[in-house]
Short mmCIF file of C-alpha atoms in Angstrom, two decimals:
data_model
loop_
_atom_site.label_atom_id
_atom_site.label_comp_id
_atom_site.label_asym_id
_atom_site.label_seq_id
_atom_site.Cartn_x
_atom_site.Cartn_y
_atom_site.Cartn_z
CA MET M 4 -0.10 0.11 0.05
CA LYS M 5 1.16 3.41 -0.89
CA ASP M 6 2.40 5.45 1.97
CA THR M 7 0.12 8.04 3.14
CA VAL M 8 0.49 11.17 5.41
CA HIS M 9 -2.71 10.76 7.40
CA LEU M 10 -4.66 7.49 6.50
CA GLY M 11 -3.77 4.58 8.42
CA LYS M 12 -1.96 6.46 11.00
CA ARG M 13 -2.56 6.66 14.79
CA ARG M 14 -3.57 10.13 15.67
CA ARG M 15 -3.95 11.74 19.17
CA ILE M 16 -7.38 12.95 20.02
CA ILE M 17 -7.05 16.57 20.45
CA ASP M 18 -8.87 16.90 23.74
CA GLY M 19 -7.98 13.39 24.81
CA LEU M 20 -5.61 14.27 27.48
CA GLU M 21 -7.80 17.05 28.96
CA LYS M 22 -10.78 14.45 29.21
CA VAL M 23 -8.75 11.45 30.73
CA SER M 24 -6.94 13.81 33.16
CA GLY M 25 -10.23 15.45 34.28
CA LYS M 26 -9.15 18.98 33.14
CA ALA M 27 -11.88 19.37 30.45
CA ARG M 28 -14.31 22.10 31.56
CA PHE M 29 -17.93 21.37 30.89
CA THR M 30 -20.74 24.09 31.22
CA ALA M 31 -21.62 22.42 34.50
CA ASP M 32 -18.20 23.19 35.88
CA VAL M 33 -18.67 26.96 35.30
CA ALA M 34 -18.90 28.78 38.55
CA LEU M 35 -19.25 32.58 38.74
CA ALA M 36 -19.21 35.17 41.53
CA GLY M 37 -22.80 35.71 42.43
CA MET M 38 -24.15 33.02 40.12
CA LEU M 39 -27.80 32.07 40.45
CA HIS M 40 -29.55 28.72 39.27
CA ALA M 41 -32.54 28.51 36.94
CA ARG M 42 -35.21 25.77 36.68
CA PRO M 43 -37.74 25.66 33.86
CA VAL M 44 -41.28 24.81 34.48
CA LEU M 45 -42.72 22.80 31.31
CA SER M 46 -46.09 22.28 30.06
CA PRO M 47 -47.52 18.58 30.26
CA TYR M 48 -50.07 19.41 27.74
CA PRO M 49 -49.55 19.75 23.98
CA HIS M 50 -52.12 22.53 23.48
CA ALA M 51 -53.52 24.52 26.41
CA ARG M 52 -54.49 28.03 27.46
CA ILE M 53 -52.87 29.43 30.43
CA ARG M 54 -55.38 30.90 32.67
CA ALA M 55 -53.13 31.80 35.45
CA ILE M 56 -49.77 31.24 37.29
CA ASP M 57 -49.85 31.29 40.87
CA THR M 58 -46.22 32.11 42.12
CA ALA M 59 -46.84 32.68 45.79
CA ALA M 60 -45.75 29.26 47.05
CA ALA M 61 -42.61 29.18 44.75
CA LEU M 62 -41.62 32.64 45.72
CA ALA M 63 -41.92 31.72 49.49
CA VAL M 64 -39.21 29.01 49.25
CA PRO M 65 -36.04 30.14 50.90
CA GLY M 66 -33.21 31.27 48.34
CA VAL M 67 -35.77 32.04 45.59
CA ILE M 68 -34.86 35.35 43.80
CA ALA M 69 -37.35 35.45 41.13
CA VAL M 70 -40.23 33.55 39.33
CA LEU M 71 -40.37 34.74 35.73
CA THR M 72 -43.35 34.20 33.25
CA GLY M 73 -43.79 35.14 29.68
CA ALA M 74 -45.48 38.56 30.89
CA GLU M 75 -42.02 39.49 32.49
CA LEU M 76 -39.52 37.94 30.13
CA ASN M 77 -40.94 37.81 26.49
CA GLY M 78 -41.24 41.67 25.97
CA GLY M 79 -43.71 41.17 23.01
CA ARG M 80 -41.30 39.11 21.10
CA VAL M 81 -42.54 36.43 18.78
CA ALA M 82 -40.64 33.23 18.56
CA HIS M 83 -39.90 31.78 14.96
CA SER M 84 -38.01 28.79 15.98
CA ARG M 85 -37.29 26.71 19.15
CA PRO M 86 -34.00 28.41 19.75
CA SER M 87 -35.66 31.74 19.75
CA MET M 88 -38.46 30.69 22.05
CA LEU M 89 -38.39 32.06 25.73
CA LEU M 90 -41.67 31.28 27.53
CA ALA M 91 -45.23 30.36 26.61
CA GLN M 92 -47.43 33.41 27.10
CA ASP M 93 -51.23 32.85 27.10
CA GLU M 94 -51.07 29.70 24.88
CA VAL M 95 -49.03 26.48 25.04
CA ARG M 96 -48.46 24.96 21.61
CA PHE M 97 -46.29 21.74 22.43
CA ALA M 98 -45.73 19.42 25.36
CA GLY M 99 -42.65 20.38 27.18
CA GLN M 100 -42.85 24.20 26.01
CA PRO M 101 -41.35 26.24 29.09
CA VAL M 102 -44.10 28.40 30.83
CA ALA M 103 -42.07 29.81 33.63
CA VAL M 104 -38.43 30.04 35.14
CA VAL M 105 -37.62 29.79 38.77
CA VAL M 106 -34.38 31.54 39.79
CA ALA M 107 -32.91 30.67 43.04
CA ALA M 108 -29.44 30.76 44.92
CA SER M 109 -29.01 26.96 44.65
CA ALA M 110 -30.14 24.34 42.15
CA ALA M 111 -31.96 22.56 44.89
CA GLN M 112 -33.96 25.56 45.89
CA ALA M 113 -34.73 26.26 42.33
CA ALA M 114 -36.05 22.67 41.83
CA ASP M 115 -38.08 22.80 45.04
CA ALA M 116 -39.72 26.20 44.12
CA ALA M 117 -40.45 24.86 40.55
CA ALA M 118 -42.36 22.00 42.01
CA LEU M 119 -44.57 24.12 43.93
CA LEU M 120 -45.48 26.60 40.77
CA ASP M 121 -49.25 26.27 40.20
CA VAL M 122 -50.23 26.75 36.56
CA ASP M 123 -53.86 26.70 35.68
CA TYR M 124 -54.30 25.29 32.16
CA GLU M 125 -57.42 25.04 30.12
CA VAL M 126 -56.53 21.98 27.87
CA LEU M 127 -57.41 22.49 24.22
CA ASP M 128 -57.84 20.07 21.38
CA SER M 129 -54.54 19.23 19.73
CA VAL M 130 -53.08 17.95 16.63
CA ASP M 131 -51.37 14.76 17.31
CA ASP M 132 -49.53 13.52 14.20
CA ALA M 133 -48.61 14.37 10.79
CA GLU M 134 -51.48 12.55 8.99
CA GLN M 135 -53.85 14.45 11.23
CA ALA M 136 -52.08 17.74 10.73
CA MET M 137 -52.30 17.40 6.88
CA THR M 138 -56.08 17.31 6.96
CA ASP M 139 -55.94 21.10 8.14
CA GLU M 140 -59.12 20.49 10.13
CA ARG M 141 -57.36 22.07 13.11
CA LEU M 142 -54.65 24.57 12.74
CA VAL M 143 -51.87 24.93 15.21
CA TRP M 144 -51.00 28.25 13.95
CA PRO M 145 -54.18 29.78 12.95
CA GLN M 146 -52.59 33.16 11.98
CA GLY M 147 -49.72 31.32 9.90
CA VAL M 148 -46.49 29.48 10.95
CA PRO M 149 -44.04 31.98 12.13
CA GLN M 150 -41.15 32.46 9.65
CA ALA M 151 -37.59 33.52 10.09
CA ASP M 152 -35.03 34.81 7.62
CA SER M 153 -32.98 31.74 7.65
CA SER M 154 -32.95 28.15 8.92
CA LEU M 155 -30.31 26.14 10.97
CA ALA M 156 -30.79 23.52 8.07
CA SER M 157 -28.40 25.85 6.01
CA LEU M 158 -25.71 24.64 8.40
CA HIS M 159 -26.28 21.08 7.00
CA GLY M 160 -26.71 21.51 3.36
CA GLY M 161 -30.35 22.48 3.68
CA GLU M 162 -32.23 25.62 2.58
CA ALA M 163 -30.82 28.94 3.94
CA SER M 164 -34.01 30.52 3.53
CA VAL M 165 -37.36 28.90 2.86
CA GLN M 166 -40.76 30.47 2.37
CA GLY M 167 -43.90 28.41 2.86
CA ASP M 168 -47.11 28.60 1.35
CA GLU M 169 -49.21 31.75 1.60
CA THR M 170 -52.34 29.93 2.66
CA ARG M 171 -52.86 29.05 6.38
CA SER M 172 -52.10 25.46 6.82
CA ASN M 173 -50.38 22.89 9.19
CA VAL M 174 -48.17 21.85 6.16
CA ASP M 175 -45.41 24.25 6.27
CA GLU M 176 -44.27 23.49 2.54
CA ARG M 177 -44.60 21.08 -0.31
CA ARG M 178 -41.49 20.89 -2.50
CA VAL M 179 -40.58 18.74 -5.52
CA PHE M 180 -36.92 18.13 -6.37
CA GLU M 181 -36.13 16.58 -9.71
CA ARG M 182 -32.98 15.40 -11.37
CA GLY M 183 -33.30 13.83 -14.87
CA ASP M 184 -36.46 11.98 -16.02
CA ALA M 185 -37.12 9.71 -13.07
CA GLY M 186 -40.57 8.63 -14.67
CA ALA M 187 -38.82 7.49 -17.90
CA ALA M 188 -36.11 5.77 -16.03
CA LEU M 189 -38.56 3.58 -13.92
CA ALA M 190 -40.60 2.87 -17.00
CA ALA M 191 -37.44 1.31 -18.54
CA ALA M 192 -36.29 -0.41 -15.51
CA HIS M 193 -35.94 -4.20 -15.55
CA VAL M 194 -37.34 -4.30 -12.00
CA VAL M 195 -39.26 -1.57 -9.80
CA ILE M 196 -39.56 -1.95 -6.03
CA GLU M 197 -42.17 -0.05 -4.15
CA ASN M 198 -42.62 0.38 -0.43
CA THR M 199 -43.36 2.76 2.43
CA TYR M 200 -41.03 3.15 5.41
CA THR M 201 -41.84 5.03 8.65
CA ASN M 202 -39.52 6.23 11.28
CA ALA M 203 -40.28 7.22 14.66
CA ARG M 204 -38.77 10.66 16.03
CA VAL M 205 -35.48 9.80 17.78
CA HIS M 206 -33.83 11.82 20.62
CA GLN M 207 -30.07 12.00 20.08
CA SER M 208 -29.30 10.74 23.68
CA TYR M 209 -26.01 12.47 24.23
CA LEU M 210 -24.70 12.00 27.76
CA GLU M 211 -24.40 15.73 28.74
CA PRO M 212 -27.98 17.46 28.69
CA HIS M 213 -28.09 21.05 27.51
CA ALA M 214 -26.50 23.29 29.70
CA VAL M 215 -25.99 27.06 29.65
CA VAL M 216 -24.53 29.84 31.87
CA ALA M 217 -25.19 33.60 30.81
CA GLU M 218 -23.16 36.35 32.58
CA PRO M 219 -24.31 40.01 32.00
CA GLY M 220 -21.60 42.36 30.76
CA ARG M 221 -20.34 45.68 32.14
CA ARG M 222 -22.98 47.60 30.15
CA PRO M 223 -26.52 47.03 29.11
CA GLY M 224 -27.04 44.51 26.39
CA GLN M 225 -23.64 42.93 26.87
CA VAL M 226 -23.50 39.28 27.80
CA THR M 227 -21.25 36.21 27.68
CA VAL M 228 -22.73 32.83 27.14
CA TYR M 229 -20.91 29.62 28.26
CA THR M 230 -22.60 26.82 26.43
CA SER M 231 -22.30 23.10 25.33
CA THR M 232 -22.81 23.80 21.65
CA GLN M 233 -21.66 22.61 18.31
CA GLY M 234 -21.96 26.08 16.75
CA GLN M 235 -21.24 29.12 18.72
CA TYR M 236 -21.95 31.40 15.75
CA ALA M 237 -25.39 30.02 15.38
CA VAL M 238 -25.84 30.50 19.14
CA ARG M 239 -24.75 34.06 18.98
CA GLY M 240 -26.98 34.70 16.04
CA GLU M 241 -30.07 33.06 17.71
CA VAL M 242 -29.32 34.90 21.05
CA ALA M 243 -28.90 38.16 19.53
CA GLY M 244 -32.11 37.93 17.18
CA ALA M 245 -34.28 36.55 19.90
CA LEU M 246 -33.55 39.37 22.46
CA GLY M 247 -32.87 42.24 20.02
CA LEU M 248 -29.24 42.44 20.96
CA ARG M 249 -26.21 43.31 18.68
CA GLU M 250 -24.23 40.24 17.56
CA GLY M 251 -20.94 41.99 18.75
CA ASP M 252 -22.38 42.31 22.26
CA VAL M 253 -23.09 38.80 22.55
CA ARG M 254 -20.00 36.65 23.36
CA VAL M 255 -20.31 32.93 23.18
CA GLU M 256 -17.67 30.72 25.00
CA PRO M 257 -18.13 27.11 23.63
CA MET M 258 -17.35 24.61 26.37
CA THR M 259 -16.51 21.01 26.10
CA VAL M 260 -19.36 19.15 24.51
CA GLY M 261 -20.40 15.88 26.26
CA GLY M 262 -22.01 14.59 23.07
CA GLY M 263 -24.18 16.46 20.71
CA PHE M 264 -24.89 14.59 17.48
CA GLY M 265 -26.32 17.59 15.76
CA ALA M 266 -28.58 18.54 18.46
CA LYS M 267 -26.77 21.42 20.16
CA TYR M 268 -27.25 24.63 18.65
CA GLY M 269 -28.70 26.90 21.24
CA ILE M 270 -32.01 25.45 22.46
CA VAL M 271 -32.31 27.35 25.79
CA ASP M 272 -29.41 29.76 25.31
CA ALA M 273 -31.59 32.65 24.53
CA LEU M 274 -33.85 31.82 27.66
CA VAL M 275 -31.03 31.65 30.04
CA THR M 276 -29.62 34.93 28.60
CA ALA M 277 -32.85 36.62 28.96
CA VAL M 278 -33.20 35.60 32.53
CA ALA M 279 -29.71 36.62 33.19
CA LEU M 280 -30.27 40.23 31.82
CA GLN M 281 -33.50 40.30 33.72
CA VAL M 282 -32.01 39.68 37.20
CA ASP M 283 -28.72 41.29 36.27
CA ARG M 284 -26.45 38.32 37.69
CA PRO M 285 -24.94 35.28 36.10
CA VAL M 286 -27.42 32.45 35.86
CA ARG M 287 -26.77 28.70 34.95
CA MET M 288 -29.38 26.22 33.88
CA ILE M 289 -28.67 22.54 33.37
CA LEU M 290 -31.63 20.43 31.96
CA SER M 291 -32.42 17.29 33.93
CA ARG M 292 -32.71 14.21 31.59
CA SER M 293 -36.59 14.31 31.53
CA GLU M 294 -36.55 17.98 30.70
CA ASP M 295 -33.97 17.49 27.91
CA MET M 296 -36.31 14.76 26.35
CA LEU M 297 -39.33 16.91 26.61
CA THR M 298 -38.19 20.40 25.48
CA THR M 299 -35.37 20.00 23.01
CA MET M 300 -35.31 18.89 19.35
CA PRO M 301 -35.39 15.34 18.40
CA ALA M 302 -34.85 14.00 14.78
CA PRO M 303 -38.23 13.91 12.93
CA SER M 304 -40.63 11.19 12.56
CA THR M 305 -40.84 10.49 8.79
CA SER M 306 -43.17 8.46 6.34
CA ILE M 307 -41.31 7.83 3.05
CA ARG M 308 -42.77 6.09 0.03
CA VAL M 309 -39.99 4.79 -2.35
CA ARG M 310 -40.31 3.61 -5.89
CA LEU M 311 -36.90 2.25 -6.91
CA GLY M 312 -35.89 0.91 -10.36
CA ALA M 313 -32.91 -1.09 -11.30
CA ASP M 314 -31.49 -2.65 -14.45
CA GLU M 315 -30.67 -6.29 -15.04
CA SER M 316 -27.23 -5.86 -13.32
CA GLY M 317 -28.89 -4.43 -10.32
CA ARG M 318 -27.81 -0.98 -10.97
CA ILE M 319 -30.15 1.68 -9.46
CA VAL M 320 -31.36 3.63 -12.54
CA GLY M 321 -34.26 5.73 -10.89
CA LEU M 322 -35.98 6.90 -7.76
CA ASP M 323 -39.53 8.33 -7.08
CA VAL M 324 -39.50 9.38 -3.50
CA LYS M 325 -42.46 11.01 -1.46
CA ALA M 326 -41.74 12.00 2.00
CA VAL M 327 -43.75 13.29 4.79
CA ILE M 328 -41.69 14.96 7.50
CA GLU M 329 -43.09 15.93 10.97
CA ASN M 330 -41.27 19.10 11.91
CA GLY M 331 -42.96 19.60 15.19
CA VAL M 332 -44.49 23.30 15.81
CA PHE M 333 -41.87 25.22 13.96
CA ARG M 334 -40.52 25.21 10.43
CA PHE M 335 -37.13 23.54 9.55
CA GLY M 336 -35.46 22.72 6.22
CA HIS M 337 -35.54 19.03 6.35
CA ALA M 338 -36.73 18.60 2.75
CA GLY M 339 -33.47 19.87 1.17
CA ILE M 340 -31.37 17.94 3.46
CA LEU M 341 -33.08 14.61 2.65
CA ALA M 342 -32.90 15.36 -1.01
CA THR M 343 -28.96 15.64 -1.14
CA VAL M 344 -28.54 12.02 0.14
CA MET M 345 -30.74 10.27 -2.32
CA GLY M 346 -27.90 9.54 -4.75
CA ASP M 347 -27.01 10.71 -8.26
CA VAL M 348 -29.64 8.92 -10.37
CA PRO M 349 -32.76 10.29 -12.03
CA LEU M 350 -34.86 11.37 -9.00
CA ARG M 351 -38.14 12.87 -8.17
CA GLN M 352 -38.92 13.71 -4.68
CA ARG M 353 -41.86 15.25 -3.24
CA ALA M 354 -41.52 16.55 0.27
CA HIS M 355 -44.33 17.58 2.55
CA ARG M 356 -43.13 19.27 5.73
CA ASP M 357 -45.52 19.35 8.77
CA ALA M 358 -45.08 22.35 10.96
CA GLY M 359 -48.31 21.61 12.78
CA SER M 360 -47.74 18.83 15.29
CA PRO M 361 -47.99 19.49 18.97
CA ASP M 362 -44.67 18.10 19.90
CA PRO M 363 -41.22 19.56 20.38
CA PRO M 364 -39.44 20.99 17.21
CA ARG M 365 -37.35 18.71 15.34
CA SER M 366 -33.66 18.95 14.84
CA GLY M 367 -32.83 15.97 12.43
CA ARG M 368 -29.38 17.03 12.13
CA GLY M 369 -26.01 15.04 12.48
CA VAL M 370 -25.54 11.38 11.94
CA PRO M 371 -29.18 10.23 13.05
CA ARG M 372 -30.41 12.34 10.37
CA SER M 373 -28.13 11.04 7.43
CA ARG M 374 -28.92 7.50 8.26
CA ARG M 375 -32.65 8.06 8.39
CA ALA M 376 -32.87 9.92 5.11
CA ALA M 377 -30.95 7.37 3.02
CA GLY M 378 -32.28 4.41 5.12
CA PRO M 379 -35.51 3.78 3.03
CA VAL M 380 -33.19 3.05 -0.03
CA ARG M 381 -31.37 0.23 1.58
CA PRO M 382 -34.51 -1.90 2.53
CA GLY M 383 -35.63 -1.59 -1.03
CA ILE M 384 -32.25 -2.83 -2.39
CA GLU M 385 -32.26 -5.81 -0.06
CA ARG M 386 -35.79 -6.70 -0.91
CA GLY M 387 -34.78 -6.54 -4.64
CA ARG M 388 -32.05 -9.10 -3.89
CA THR M 389 -34.46 -11.54 -2.47
CA GLY M 390 -36.81 -11.88 -5.27
CA PRO M 391 -38.25 -8.75 -7.04
CA ARG M 392 -40.56 -9.34 -9.95
CA PRO M 393 -39.03 -8.15 -13.33
CA ARG M 394 -41.05 -6.07 -15.31
CA SER M 395 -42.86 -7.64 -18.26
#
């Protein structure tokens, strides 16, 4: 084998020594003078009206500094994505949506007070899956799905900016990607395999849950964010945009990441930063495992119908794919990402992105995404090997 410079050579992991020696600093290791601890209170309902929030019992817990709701924290801002969302105000739109934050001198005091917070909900009818959402009998966003100038999908080969249909609908977007003449390729194929494959949503299950420390700067609007993230510039942009700050005033310190798999791009960073600026002291929030499962962005569930054509040698000659992608309550450019992994053959892909289910927004980034997008093609190939019927 020809000598190579890098391939086949042992390489030290860049941060390996820091980790095995215990010197690596995670967000949970950050301790600042005067730092407070925050605990979110999450909605157990996918759709509900918030009638009232009784904070008296929580405020009576020793060490509690503040109990913040959307009325105090949101400042009239409208969230257009999960990272830009602060607290639910008046209405909850997905199970696990934060409705309040308790701030205390210790993490234990904050947790105790959060358990005493009394939220009076009026439970409303919800849209429970993509199939129901696509009927548009009940709209999750009656005034239209909130839109942003860009999508985090642009970091992963998806659309940088996507505009949905003008009509109000739970279906965020219907798109068709075409390359070559898939219809003609399938008509001429020696064999055609057709099947529908479904994937449930998948949480990335990193060892370290989402963790953020926000420290106000010396002048109003300045802040330093210590965070477990895979994209500090994405976090800076989301925090600045969500809170109306200048990007130059938001300094992001990316800490050692205890696993991310495409899921750590600033889910609660804007919320923690808003709390820190409100109380004018450093604030740390570390989600529990249950909170992380409920309020973050798992990979989306999908239903993908595949028609795959091959010639007599088994070479794939054409694909016709229809994908229904359950985004959760916010929009995300999954359709473009999925189209890029379908291979260099004549292709027709129709993507229906649902932004109307009452579950947490979807991420779908990283390794789990790529496997799930390309996955339906592989079962079709295996099925073809075990006895497809040639076209007559």
